[in-house]
mmCIF file of C-alpha atoms in Angstrom:
data_model
loop_
_atom_site.group_PDB
_atom_site.id
_atom_site.type_symbol
_atom_site.label_atom_id
_atom_site.label_comp_id
_atom_site.label_asym_id
_atom_site.label_seq_id
_atom_site.Cartn_x
_atom_site.Cartn_y
_atom_site.Cartn_z
ATOM 1 C CA MET A 1362 -24.478 34.797 -10.470
ATOM 2 C CA MET A 1363 -26.026 31.837 -12.292
ATOM 3 C CA THR A 1364 -29.483 33.030 -13.346
ATOM 4 C CA ILE A 1365 -32.477 31.110 -14.622
ATOM 5 C CA GLY A 1366 -34.557 32.255 -17.596
ATOM 6 C CA LYS A 1367 -37.910 34.002 -17.307
ATOM 7 C CA TYR A 1368 -40.095 30.914 -17.765
ATOM 8 C CA SER A 1369 -39.120 27.498 -16.439
ATOM 9 C CA PHE A 1370 -40.805 24.139 -16.017
ATOM 10 C CA GLY A 1371 -39.958 21.569 -13.390
ATOM 11 C CA ILE A 1372 -39.992 18.291 -15.275
ATOM 12 C CA GLY A 1373 -38.366 14.932 -14.579
ATOM 13 C CA ASP A 1374 -39.947 11.618 -13.681
ATOM 14 C CA ARG A 1375 -39.880 8.836 -11.143
ATOM 15 C CA PHE A 1376 -38.003 6.322 -13.314
ATOM 16 C CA ALA A 1377 -35.722 8.564 -15.406
ATOM 17 C CA HIS A 1378 -36.963 7.371 -18.796
ATOM 18 C CA GLU A 1379 -38.872 10.364 -20.164
ATOM 19 C CA GLY A 1380 -36.319 13.172 -20.321
ATOM 20 C CA VAL A 1381 -36.150 13.276 -24.108
ATOM 21 C CA ASN A 1382 -39.949 13.312 -24.473
ATOM 22 C CA GLN A 1383 -40.314 16.124 -21.953
ATOM 23 C CA LEU A 1384 -37.635 18.233 -23.594
ATOM 24 C CA LYS A 1385 -39.213 17.602 -27.002
ATOM 25 C CA ALA A 1386 -42.504 18.969 -25.673
ATOM 26 C CA LEU A 1387 -40.909 22.193 -24.438
ATOM 27 C CA LEU A 1388 -39.013 22.658 -27.700
ATOM 28 C CA LYS A 1389 -42.180 22.116 -29.738
ATOM 29 C CA VAL A 1390 -43.954 24.861 -27.807
ATOM 30 C CA GLU A 1391 -41.006 27.183 -28.367
ATOM 31 C CA GLN A 1392 -40.992 26.426 -32.092
ATOM 32 C CA GLU A 1393 -44.736 26.987 -32.457
ATOM 33 C CA TYR A 1394 -45.240 29.979 -30.159
ATOM 34 C CA GLY A 1395 -41.824 31.521 -29.651
ATOM 35 C CA VAL A 1396 -41.927 31.085 -25.859
ATOM 36 C CA HIS A 1397 -38.828 29.517 -24.302
ATOM 37 C CA PHE A 1398 -39.172 27.417 -21.166
ATOM 38 C CA VAL A 1399 -36.049 26.413 -19.274
ATOM 39 C CA PRO A 1400 -36.226 22.703 -18.369
ATOM 40 C CA VAL A 1401 -35.515 21.890 -14.725
ATOM 41 C CA TRP A 1402 -35.329 18.193 -13.919
ATOM 42 C CA ASN A 1403 -36.461 17.672 -10.349
ATOM 43 C CA LYS A 1404 -36.865 14.763 -7.968
ATOM 44 C CA SER A 1405 -37.223 15.030 -4.215
ATOM 45 C CA ASN A 1406 -35.368 13.139 -1.531
ATOM 46 C CA ARG A 1407 -38.590 11.297 -0.673
ATOM 47 C CA GLU A 1408 -39.000 10.126 -4.261
ATOM 48 C CA HIS A 1409 -35.377 9.020 -4.517
ATOM 49 C CA THR A 1410 -35.790 7.065 -1.286
ATOM 50 C CA ILE A 1411 -39.002 5.353 -2.407
ATOM 51 C CA VAL A 1412 -37.722 4.426 -5.861
ATOM 52 C CA GLY A 1413 -34.201 3.576 -4.718
ATOM 53 C CA THR A 1414 -32.337 6.104 -6.858
ATOM 54 C CA VAL A 1415 -29.758 8.819 -6.233
ATOM 55 C CA PRO A 1416 -29.651 12.441 -7.468
ATOM 56 C CA MET A 1417 -26.850 11.771 -9.926
ATOM 57 C CA GLU A 1418 -29.240 9.561 -11.895
ATOM 58 C CA THR A 1419 -31.466 12.594 -12.445
ATOM 59 C CA ARG A 1420 -28.424 14.533 -13.661
ATOM 60 C CA GLU A 1421 -27.571 11.706 -16.029
ATOM 61 C CA GLU A 1422 -31.137 11.660 -17.394
ATOM 62 C CA ALA A 1423 -31.052 15.415 -18.012
ATOM 63 C CA ASP A 1424 -27.619 15.348 -19.622
ATOM 64 C CA ALA A 1425 -28.610 12.434 -21.851
ATOM 65 C CA ALA A 1426 -31.798 14.155 -23.029
ATOM 66 C CA VAL A 1427 -29.929 17.362 -23.807
ATOM 67 C CA ALA A 1428 -27.269 15.468 -25.749
ATOM 68 C CA ALA A 1429 -29.814 13.378 -27.658
ATOM 69 C CA LEU A 1430 -31.646 16.462 -28.941
ATOM 70 C CA GLY A 1431 -28.625 18.708 -29.372
ATOM 71 C CA TYR A 1432 -30.131 21.223 -26.963
ATOM 72 C CA LYS A 1433 -27.822 24.227 -26.479
ATOM 73 C CA ASP A 1434 -29.694 26.427 -24.006
ATOM 74 C CA GLN A 1435 -29.616 26.375 -20.218
ATOM 75 C CA TYR A 1436 -31.110 23.592 -18.131
ATOM 76 C CA PHE A 1437 -30.971 22.673 -14.464
ATOM 77 C CA VAL A 1438 -31.274 19.776 -12.054
ATOM 78 C CA ASP A 1439 -33.248 20.635 -8.926
ATOM 79 C CA ALA A 1440 -32.605 19.349 -5.415
ATOM 80 C CA ASP A 1441 -36.306 19.445 -4.653
ATOM 81 C CA HIS A 1442 -37.532 20.202 -1.119
ATOM 82 C CA ILE A 1443 -34.192 19.782 0.596
ATOM 83 C CA ASN A 1444 -33.112 20.625 4.148
ATOM 84 C CA LEU A 1445 -29.885 20.400 6.114
ATOM 85 C CA ASN A 1446 -30.446 16.711 6.817
ATOM 86 C CA ASN A 1447 -30.390 15.626 3.182
ATOM 87 C CA VAL A 1448 -28.858 18.415 1.084
ATOM 88 C CA ASP A 1449 -25.356 16.948 0.920
ATOM 89 C CA LYS A 1450 -26.388 14.019 -1.268
ATOM 90 C CA PHE A 1451 -27.627 16.547 -3.885
ATOM 91 C CA ILE A 1452 -24.595 18.831 -3.955
ATOM 92 C CA ASP A 1453 -22.657 17.241 -6.815
ATOM 93 C CA ALA A 1454 -25.656 16.506 -9.052
ATOM 94 C CA CYS A 1455 -27.666 19.711 -8.748
ATOM 95 C CA ASP A 1456 -27.449 23.372 -9.666
ATOM 96 C CA PHE A 1457 -30.939 24.403 -8.514
ATOM 97 C CA PHE A 1458 -31.855 24.037 -4.830
ATOM 98 C CA THR A 1459 -35.401 24.229 -3.491
ATOM 99 C CA ILE A 1460 -34.856 25.112 0.163
ATOM 100 C CA ASP A 1461 -37.938 23.948 2.056
ATOM 101 C CA VAL A 1462 -38.405 25.680 5.404
ATOM 102 C CA ALA A 1463 -42.167 25.292 5.826
ATOM 103 C CA ASP A 1464 -41.650 23.247 9.004
ATOM 104 C CA TYR A 1465 -40.017 26.271 10.659
ATOM 105 C CA ILE A 1466 -43.002 28.590 10.135
ATOM 106 C CA GLY A 1467 -44.917 29.265 13.343
ATOM 107 C CA LYS A 1468 -48.700 29.346 13.561
ATOM 108 C CA GLU A 1469 -49.019 32.138 16.122
ATOM 109 C CA GLY A 1470 -47.371 35.378 17.127
ATOM 110 C CA SER A 1471 -45.914 38.356 15.302
ATOM 111 C CA LEU A 1472 -44.491 38.270 11.782
ATOM 112 C CA GLU A 1473 -41.033 37.948 13.289
ATOM 113 C CA GLU A 1474 -42.051 35.120 15.597
ATOM 114 C CA ARG A 1475 -43.780 33.174 12.831
ATOM 115 C CA PHE A 1476 -41.473 33.670 9.866
ATOM 116 C CA LEU A 1477 -37.996 34.736 10.993
ATOM 117 C CA PRO A 1478 -36.944 31.254 12.214
ATOM 118 C CA ALA A 1479 -37.779 29.875 8.753
ATOM 119 C CA ILE A 1480 -35.745 32.577 6.994
ATOM 120 C CA LYS A 1481 -32.801 32.022 9.335
ATOM 121 C CA GLU A 1482 -32.927 28.302 8.549
ATOM 122 C CA ALA A 1483 -33.051 29.071 4.821
ATOM 123 C CA GLY A 1484 -29.961 31.241 5.260
ATOM 124 C CA LYS A 1485 -28.161 28.462 7.079
ATOM 125 C CA ILE A 1486 -28.941 25.981 4.289
ATOM 126 C CA TYR A 1487 -28.025 28.485 1.568
ATOM 127 C CA ARG A 1488 -24.625 29.180 3.133
ATOM 128 C CA HIS A 1489 -23.999 25.465 3.554
ATOM 129 C CA ILE A 1490 -24.601 24.951 -0.193
ATOM 130 C CA CYS A 1491 -22.303 27.914 -0.935
ATOM 131 C CA GLU A 1492 -19.527 26.293 1.059
ATOM 132 C CA LYS A 1493 -19.836 23.152 -1.040
ATOM 133 C CA LYS A 1494 -20.523 24.577 -4.515
ATOM 134 C CA GLY A 1495 -19.294 28.156 -4.346
ATOM 135 C CA GLU A 1496 -21.429 31.286 -4.288
ATOM 136 C CA GLY A 1497 -23.163 32.064 -7.569
ATOM 137 C CA ASN A 1498 -22.911 28.530 -8.946
ATOM 138 C CA PHE A 1499 -26.547 27.544 -8.416
ATOM 139 C CA VAL A 1500 -30.110 28.875 -8.452
ATOM 140 C CA THR A 1501 -31.893 29.261 -5.118
ATOM 141 C CA GLU A 1502 -35.598 28.793 -4.449
ATOM 142 C CA VAL A 1503 -37.217 29.272 -1.040
ATOM 143 C CA SER A 1504 -40.277 27.094 -0.484
ATOM 144 C CA MET A 1505 -42.977 27.883 2.059
ATOM 145 C CA ASP A 1506 -45.988 26.324 0.381
ATOM 146 C CA GLU A 1507 -46.478 23.222 2.529
ATOM 147 C CA VAL A 1508 -48.325 25.001 5.331
ATOM 148 C CA ASP A 1509 -52.015 25.233 6.197
ATOM 149 C CA VAL A 1510 -52.726 28.907 5.564
ATOM 150 C CA ALA A 1511 -51.883 31.126 2.604
ATOM 151 C CA GLN A 1512 -49.474 33.979 3.270
ATOM 152 C CA THR A 1513 -50.932 37.469 3.008
ATOM 153 C CA PRO A 1514 -49.260 40.227 0.951
ATOM 154 C CA GLU A 1515 -47.955 41.715 4.192
ATOM 155 C CA GLU A 1516 -46.466 38.371 5.197
ATOM 156 C CA LEU A 1517 -44.889 37.777 1.788
ATOM 157 C CA ARG A 1518 -43.364 41.257 1.906
ATOM 158 C CA TYR A 1519 -41.862 40.482 5.316
ATOM 159 C CA ILE A 1520 -40.561 37.114 4.071
ATOM 160 C CA LEU A 1521 -38.887 38.688 1.031
ATOM 161 C CA ARG A 1522 -37.409 41.505 3.090
ATOM 162 C CA GLU A 1523 -35.856 39.036 5.504
ATOM 163 C CA ILE A 1524 -34.626 36.830 2.660
ATOM 164 C CA ALA A 1525 -32.798 39.888 1.321
ATOM 165 C CA ARG A 1526 -31.387 40.740 4.765
ATOM 166 C CA GLU A 1527 -30.229 37.143 5.145
ATOM 167 C CA GLY A 1528 -28.259 37.509 1.914
ATOM 168 C CA ILE A 1529 -30.146 34.793 0.018
ATOM 169 C CA PRO A 1530 -30.253 35.616 -3.727
ATOM 170 C CA ALA A 1531 -33.608 33.873 -4.194
ATOM 171 C CA GLN A 1532 -34.686 33.673 -7.817
ATOM 172 C CA THR A 1533 -37.904 31.793 -7.131
ATOM 173 C CA ILE A 1534 -40.254 31.836 -4.167
ATOM 174 C CA ALA A 1535 -42.987 29.261 -3.499
ATOM 175 C CA PRO A 1536 -45.654 30.726 -1.198
ATOM 176 C CA LYS A 1537 -48.854 29.028 -0.095
ATOM 177 C CA PHE A 1538 -52.067 29.844 -1.941
ATOM 178 C CA THR A 1539 -55.624 29.304 -0.756
ATOM 179 C CA GLY A 1540 -57.192 26.125 -2.134
ATOM 180 C CA ARG A 1541 -56.011 22.582 -2.672
ATOM 181 C CA PHE A 1542 -53.101 21.732 -4.958
ATOM 182 C CA ASN A 1543 -53.720 18.004 -4.909
ATOM 183 C CA LYS A 1544 -51.477 15.627 -6.810
ATOM 184 C CA GLY A 1545 -52.563 14.817 -10.342
ATOM 185 C CA VAL A 1546 -55.876 16.687 -10.389
ATOM 186 C CA ASP A 1547 -57.086 20.213 -11.007
ATOM 187 C CA TYR A 1548 -56.953 23.075 -8.525
ATOM 188 C CA GLN A 1549 -59.683 22.810 -5.904
ATOM 189 C CA GLY A 1550 -60.781 26.203 -4.672
ATOM 190 C CA ASP A 1551 -62.203 29.622 -5.477
ATOM 191 C CA LEU A 1552 -60.645 30.747 -8.756
ATOM 192 C CA ALA A 1553 -61.394 34.403 -8.050
ATOM 193 C CA GLN A 1554 -59.580 34.146 -4.713
ATOM 194 C CA PHE A 1555 -56.605 32.447 -6.354
ATOM 195 C CA GLU A 1556 -56.460 35.198 -8.979
ATOM 196 C CA LYS A 1557 -56.531 37.851 -6.260
ATOM 197 C CA GLU A 1558 -53.733 36.199 -4.295
ATOM 198 C CA PHE A 1559 -51.588 35.508 -7.362
ATOM 199 C CA GLU A 1560 -51.868 39.126 -8.520
ATOM 200 C CA GLU A 1561 -51.094 40.479 -5.064
ATOM 201 C CA ASP A 1562 -48.015 38.256 -4.855
ATOM 202 C CA LEU A 1563 -46.786 39.521 -8.230
ATOM 203 C CA GLN A 1564 -47.234 43.100 -7.049
ATOM 204 C CA VAL A 1565 -45.297 42.381 -3.847
ATOM 205 C CA ILE A 1566 -42.459 40.755 -5.808
ATOM 206 C CA ASN A 1567 -42.154 43.752 -8.122
ATOM 207 C CA GLU A 1568 -42.035 46.102 -5.150
ATOM 208 C CA CYS A 1569 -39.571 44.015 -3.133
ATOM 209 C CA ILE A 1570 -37.123 43.718 -6.018
ATOM 210 C CA LYS A 1571 -36.884 47.511 -6.074
ATOM 211 C CA GLU A 1572 -36.932 48.047 -2.332
ATOM 212 C CA TYR A 1573 -34.670 45.254 -1.099
ATOM 213 C CA GLY A 1574 -32.333 44.570 -3.997
ATOM 214 C CA LEU A 1575 -33.539 41.035 -4.670
ATOM 215 C CA PRO A 1576 -32.652 39.479 -8.051
ATOM 216 C CA GLU A 1577 -34.417 41.155 -10.965
ATOM 217 C CA ASN A 1578 -35.643 37.806 -12.246
ATOM 218 C CA LEU A 1579 -37.327 36.768 -8.968
ATOM 219 C CA LYS A 1580 -40.494 34.838 -9.792
ATOM 220 C CA LEU A 1581 -43.241 32.775 -8.245
ATOM 221 C CA SER A 1582 -42.906 28.987 -8.121
ATOM 222 C CA ILE A 1583 -45.998 26.790 -8.259
ATOM 223 C CA HIS A 1584 -45.592 23.400 -6.632
ATOM 224 C CA SER A 1585 -47.808 20.463 -7.532
ATOM 225 C CA GLY A 1586 -48.400 22.531 -10.644
ATOM 226 C CA SER A 1587 -49.214 19.579 -12.856
ATOM 227 C CA ASP A 1588 -52.835 19.240 -13.957
ATOM 228 C CA LYS A 1589 -53.924 22.591 -12.464
ATOM 229 C CA PHE A 1590 -55.523 23.463 -15.774
ATOM 230 C CA SER A 1591 -58.109 25.917 -14.427
ATOM 231 C CA ILE A 1592 -55.495 28.314 -13.014
ATOM 232 C CA TYR A 1593 -53.067 28.278 -15.942
ATOM 233 C CA PRO A 1594 -54.906 30.912 -18.028
ATOM 234 C CA ILE A 1595 -55.237 33.083 -14.907
ATOM 235 C CA MET A 1596 -51.521 32.895 -14.246
ATOM 236 C CA GLY A 1597 -50.657 33.509 -17.890
ATOM 237 C CA LYS A 1598 -52.807 36.620 -18.062
ATOM 238 C CA LEU A 1599 -51.292 38.106 -14.907
ATOM 239 C CA LEU A 1600 -47.721 37.201 -15.830
ATOM 240 C CA LYS A 1601 -48.185 39.166 -19.034
ATOM 241 C CA LYS A 1602 -49.783 42.084 -17.174
ATOM 242 C CA TYR A 1603 -46.881 42.389 -14.711
ATOM 243 C CA ASP A 1604 -44.139 41.145 -17.051
ATOM 244 C CA ARG A 1605 -42.957 38.481 -14.621
ATOM 245 C CA GLY A 1606 -41.723 34.950 -15.053
ATOM 246 C CA ILE A 1607 -42.933 31.712 -13.494
ATOM 247 C CA HIS A 1608 -41.572 28.350 -12.401
ATOM 248 C CA ILE A 1609 -44.023 25.428 -12.415
ATOM 249 C CA LYS A 1610 -43.231 21.971 -11.070
ATOM 250 C CA THR A 1611 -44.929 19.167 -12.998
ATOM 251 C CA ALA A 1612 -42.774 16.039 -12.588
ATOM 252 C CA GLY A 1613 -45.440 13.940 -10.866
ATOM 253 C CA THR A 1614 -47.837 13.828 -13.788
ATOM 254 C CA THR A 1615 -45.237 11.992 -15.899
ATOM 255 C CA TRP A 1616 -45.609 8.752 -13.981
ATOM 256 C CA LEU A 1617 -49.380 8.789 -14.513
ATOM 257 C CA GLU A 1618 -48.916 9.286 -18.236
ATOM 258 C CA GLU A 1619 -46.594 6.285 -18.259
ATOM 259 C CA ILE A 1620 -49.352 4.149 -16.750
ATOM 260 C CA ILE A 1621 -51.880 5.467 -19.277
ATOM 261 C CA GLY A 1622 -49.444 4.784 -22.095
ATOM 262 C CA LEU A 1623 -48.887 1.229 -20.867
ATOM 263 C CA SER A 1624 -52.616 0.625 -20.599
ATOM 264 C CA VAL A 1625 -53.132 1.292 -24.313
ATOM 265 C CA ALA A 1626 -49.876 -0.271 -25.549
ATOM 266 C CA ASP A 1627 -50.772 -3.974 -25.557
ATOM 267 C CA ALA A 1628 -52.504 -6.652 -23.484
ATOM 268 C CA ASP A 1629 -49.465 -7.475 -21.328
ATOM 269 C CA ALA A 1630 -48.788 -3.834 -20.528
ATOM 270 C CA LEU A 1631 -52.460 -3.304 -19.651
ATOM 271 C CA ALA A 1632 -52.282 -6.300 -17.319
ATOM 272 C CA LEU A 1633 -49.251 -4.742 -15.609
ATOM 273 C CA ALA A 1634 -51.104 -1.447 -15.104
ATOM 274 C CA LYS A 1635 -54.046 -3.350 -13.590
ATOM 275 C CA LYS A 1636 -51.670 -5.291 -11.351
ATOM 276 C CA ILE A 1637 -50.234 -2.025 -10.001
ATOM 277 C CA TYR A 1638 -53.744 -0.716 -9.316
ATOM 278 C CA ARG A 1639 -54.751 -3.908 -7.478
ATOM 279 C CA GLN A 1640 -51.685 -3.747 -5.243
ATOM 280 C CA ALA A 1641 -52.177 -0.020 -4.651
ATOM 281 C CA LEU A 1642 -55.709 -0.601 -3.443
ATOM 282 C CA GLY A 1643 -54.487 -3.263 -1.018
ATOM 283 C CA ARG A 1644 -51.801 -0.945 0.392
ATOM 284 C CA MET A 1645 -53.694 2.315 0.291
ATOM 285 C CA ASP A 1646 -52.875 3.568 3.797
ATOM 286 C CA GLU A 1647 -49.170 2.897 3.360
ATOM 287 C CA LEU A 1648 -49.090 4.773 0.057
ATOM 288 C CA THR A 1649 -51.396 7.688 0.831
ATOM 289 C CA VAL A 1650 -50.425 8.688 4.380
ATOM 290 C CA PRO A 1651 -47.125 10.376 3.334
ATOM 291 C CA TYR A 1652 -49.120 12.466 0.843
ATOM 292 C CA ALA A 1653 -52.196 13.049 3.010
ATOM 293 C CA THR A 1654 -52.025 16.848 2.725
ATOM 294 C CA VAL A 1655 -52.003 16.812 -1.083
ATOM 295 C CA ILE A 1656 -54.503 14.122 -2.069
ATOM 296 C CA ASP A 1657 -58.212 13.481 -1.489
ATOM 297 C CA VAL A 1658 -58.904 9.840 -2.280
ATOM 298 C CA HIS A 1659 -62.509 8.773 -1.681
ATOM 299 C CA VAL A 1660 -62.553 5.034 -1.058
ATOM 300 C CA ASP A 1661 -66.151 4.649 -2.189
ATOM 301 C CA GLU A 1662 -65.155 5.988 -5.630
ATOM 302 C CA LEU A 1663 -62.402 3.423 -6.196
ATOM 303 C CA PRO A 1664 -63.486 0.564 -8.491
ATOM 304 C CA ASP A 1665 -63.130 -3.028 -7.333
ATOM 305 C CA PRO A 1666 -59.969 -4.566 -8.852
ATOM 306 C CA ASP A 1667 -61.944 -7.600 -10.033
ATOM 307 C CA GLU A 1668 -64.128 -5.233 -12.022
ATOM 308 C CA VAL A 1669 -61.091 -3.343 -13.333
ATOM 309 C CA ASP A 1670 -59.638 -6.633 -14.564
ATOM 310 C CA LYS A 1671 -62.593 -6.815 -16.975
ATOM 311 C CA TRP A 1672 -61.974 -3.339 -18.418
ATOM 312 C CA ASP A 1673 -60.545 -2.908 -21.876
ATOM 313 C CA ALA A 1674 -57.637 -0.572 -22.569
ATOM 314 C CA ASP A 1675 -59.857 2.351 -23.524
ATOM 315 C CA LYS A 1676 -61.864 2.243 -20.299
ATOM 316 C CA PHE A 1677 -58.783 1.963 -18.092
ATOM 317 C CA ALA A 1678 -57.052 4.855 -19.852
ATOM 318 C CA ARG A 1679 -60.140 7.066 -19.732
ATOM 319 C CA ALA A 1680 -60.575 6.443 -15.999
ATOM 320 C CA LEU A 1681 -57.044 7.768 -15.432
ATOM 321 C CA ARG A 1682 -56.682 10.456 -18.089
ATOM 322 C CA HIS A 1683 -57.342 13.913 -16.673
ATOM 323 C CA ASN A 1684 -60.405 14.878 -18.690
ATOM 324 C CA GLU A 1685 -63.173 16.195 -16.471
ATOM 325 C CA SER A 1686 -65.696 16.148 -19.313
ATOM 326 C CA ASP A 1687 -65.306 12.362 -19.661
ATOM 327 C CA PRO A 1688 -67.897 10.471 -17.558
ATOM 328 C CA LEU A 1689 -65.376 7.656 -17.034
ATOM 329 C CA TYR A 1690 -62.728 9.936 -15.487
ATOM 330 C CA ASN A 1691 -62.054 8.908 -11.868
ATOM 331 C CA PRO A 1692 -60.027 11.478 -9.877
ATOM 332 C CA SER A 1693 -59.771 9.233 -6.803
ATOM 333 C CA MET A 1694 -58.298 6.410 -8.861
ATOM 334 C CA ARG A 1695 -55.927 8.869 -10.524
ATOM 335 C CA GLN A 1696 -54.746 10.269 -7.185
ATOM 336 C CA LEU A 1697 -54.237 6.821 -5.680
ATOM 337 C CA LEU A 1698 -52.095 5.743 -8.615
ATOM 338 C CA HIS A 1699 -50.235 9.062 -8.483
ATOM 339 C CA VAL A 1700 -48.745 8.053 -5.125
ATOM 340 C CA SER A 1701 -48.300 4.370 -6.026
ATOM 341 C CA PHE A 1702 -45.036 4.560 -7.959
ATOM 342 C CA LYS A 1703 -43.461 2.633 -5.072
ATOM 343 C CA ILE A 1704 -45.203 -0.471 -6.396
ATOM 344 C CA ALA A 1705 -43.796 0.060 -9.881
ATOM 345 C CA ALA A 1706 -40.356 0.406 -8.283
ATOM 346 C CA GLU A 1707 -40.852 -2.930 -6.523
ATOM 347 C CA LEU A 1708 -41.909 -4.437 -9.858
ATOM 348 C CA LYS A 1709 -39.033 -2.825 -11.712
ATOM 349 C CA ASP A 1710 -38.017 -6.068 -13.414
ATOM 350 C CA GLU A 1711 -41.403 -5.942 -15.145
ATOM 351 C CA TYR A 1712 -42.000 -2.218 -15.201
ATOM 352 C CA ILE A 1713 -38.737 -0.913 -16.684
ATOM 353 C CA PRO A 1714 -38.706 -3.395 -19.597
ATOM 354 C CA ALA A 1715 -42.328 -2.433 -20.300
ATOM 355 C CA LEU A 1716 -41.373 1.259 -20.416
ATOM 356 C CA GLU A 1717 -38.581 0.491 -22.843
ATOM 357 C CA LYS A 1718 -40.657 -1.834 -25.019
ATOM 358 C CA HIS A 1719 -43.445 0.712 -25.396
ATOM 359 C CA ALA A 1720 -41.318 3.848 -25.411
ATOM 360 C CA ASP A 1721 -42.966 5.255 -28.554
ATOM 361 C CA VAL A 1722 -46.543 4.956 -27.256
ATOM 362 C CA ILE A 1723 -45.620 6.293 -23.823
ATOM 363 C CA GLY A 1724 -43.466 9.049 -25.296
ATOM 364 C CA LYS A 1725 -46.416 10.460 -27.220
ATOM 365 C CA GLN A 1726 -48.491 10.466 -24.031
ATOM 366 C CA ILE A 1727 -45.736 12.300 -22.149
ATOM 367 C CA ALA A 1728 -45.074 14.912 -24.834
ATOM 368 C CA ASP A 1729 -48.753 15.642 -25.504
ATOM 369 C CA ASN A 1730 -49.557 15.918 -21.820
ATOM 370 C CA LEU A 1731 -46.731 18.333 -21.042
ATOM 371 C CA GLY A 1732 -46.807 20.455 -24.178
ATOM 372 C CA GLU A 1733 -50.425 20.479 -25.318
ATOM 373 C CA ARG A 1734 -52.208 20.176 -21.980
ATOM 374 C CA HIS A 1735 -49.860 22.179 -19.751
ATOM 375 C CA VAL A 1736 -47.430 24.607 -21.322
ATOM 376 C CA LYS A 1737 -49.651 25.937 -24.099
ATOM 377 C CA ILE A 1738 -52.646 26.731 -21.906
ATOM 378 C CA LEU A 1739 -50.483 28.875 -19.658
ATOM 379 C CA PHE A 1740 -50.700 31.402 -22.463
ATOM 380 C CA ASN A 1741 -54.210 30.398 -23.473
ATOM 381 C CA LYS A 1742 -52.955 28.776 -26.664
#
């Protein structure tokens, strides 16, 4: 069976330009701290649809980054949040499949009534992928995080037991945790409660591996894991305590770092970033509704675009950069731009050349954000 390493990071980006910079960041952490993170390039069907790309372009980005850096270890391309309606377009390009069955979880009834339909659907999707790719030729994740209520230890135990009975060799599992995992900003919730739930989930995983014969490397997967700085040290401490791995998806933050990089690159690039913000503000409902469950944008906190046009590069970048100690940091503006990559896609004749022109400036933003501000703090470095 194809198995994924102990620690893995879901990377990737909306416009397939930052693969080398992301891989450089992971390799720098490994060189400095001796901790290897398997890169997993991921992009969901929704993101492909919005940007106008296809999964094979993500594969090409990953392969190109690996070749450019002479990387010899394992890496994957993730079909992120797929279902039976869209999985086929990912078959050839991907070797990691995030099977999303949250929509099949019931809100009432017994454990069987609430969760068994979701597990049966996961089994159906898993077997469909097997028919296309062959058993053992991909990594399987089961995702149940996009629901309203966190699963209890009893519920997670039931889910894992039924996953085993269904014959799904899940190597990662994405449960729901209490609190908000909003796009592009820190975890919103009770840190003590998160720590309790995360530890209980690790305990359940350890027990279920022994009891139900699930893969030995089964690990938790954290979705919308980018920018959740307050929970990283908690997770790192508990992963060490229970000797378990982790998979963290962080692709979304890359696009924001591109915008920050553009804003400080030169006057024309700053003007483009301001143009994207102005259009985003004018189309806010269109852009935010699909992400309503994972953003909290407060309209009264969004600066007027005429005022933003007067900002210098430093002020624009500081408003977007995730630094809660900076009085200029604006989480509502950051979240709005997080879901506004559709505008950049529409402006691709301006946006892509700008990315390429300022690749060095943007690349430093990308690498520092992923390596210094994400991966290292997982182990309190």
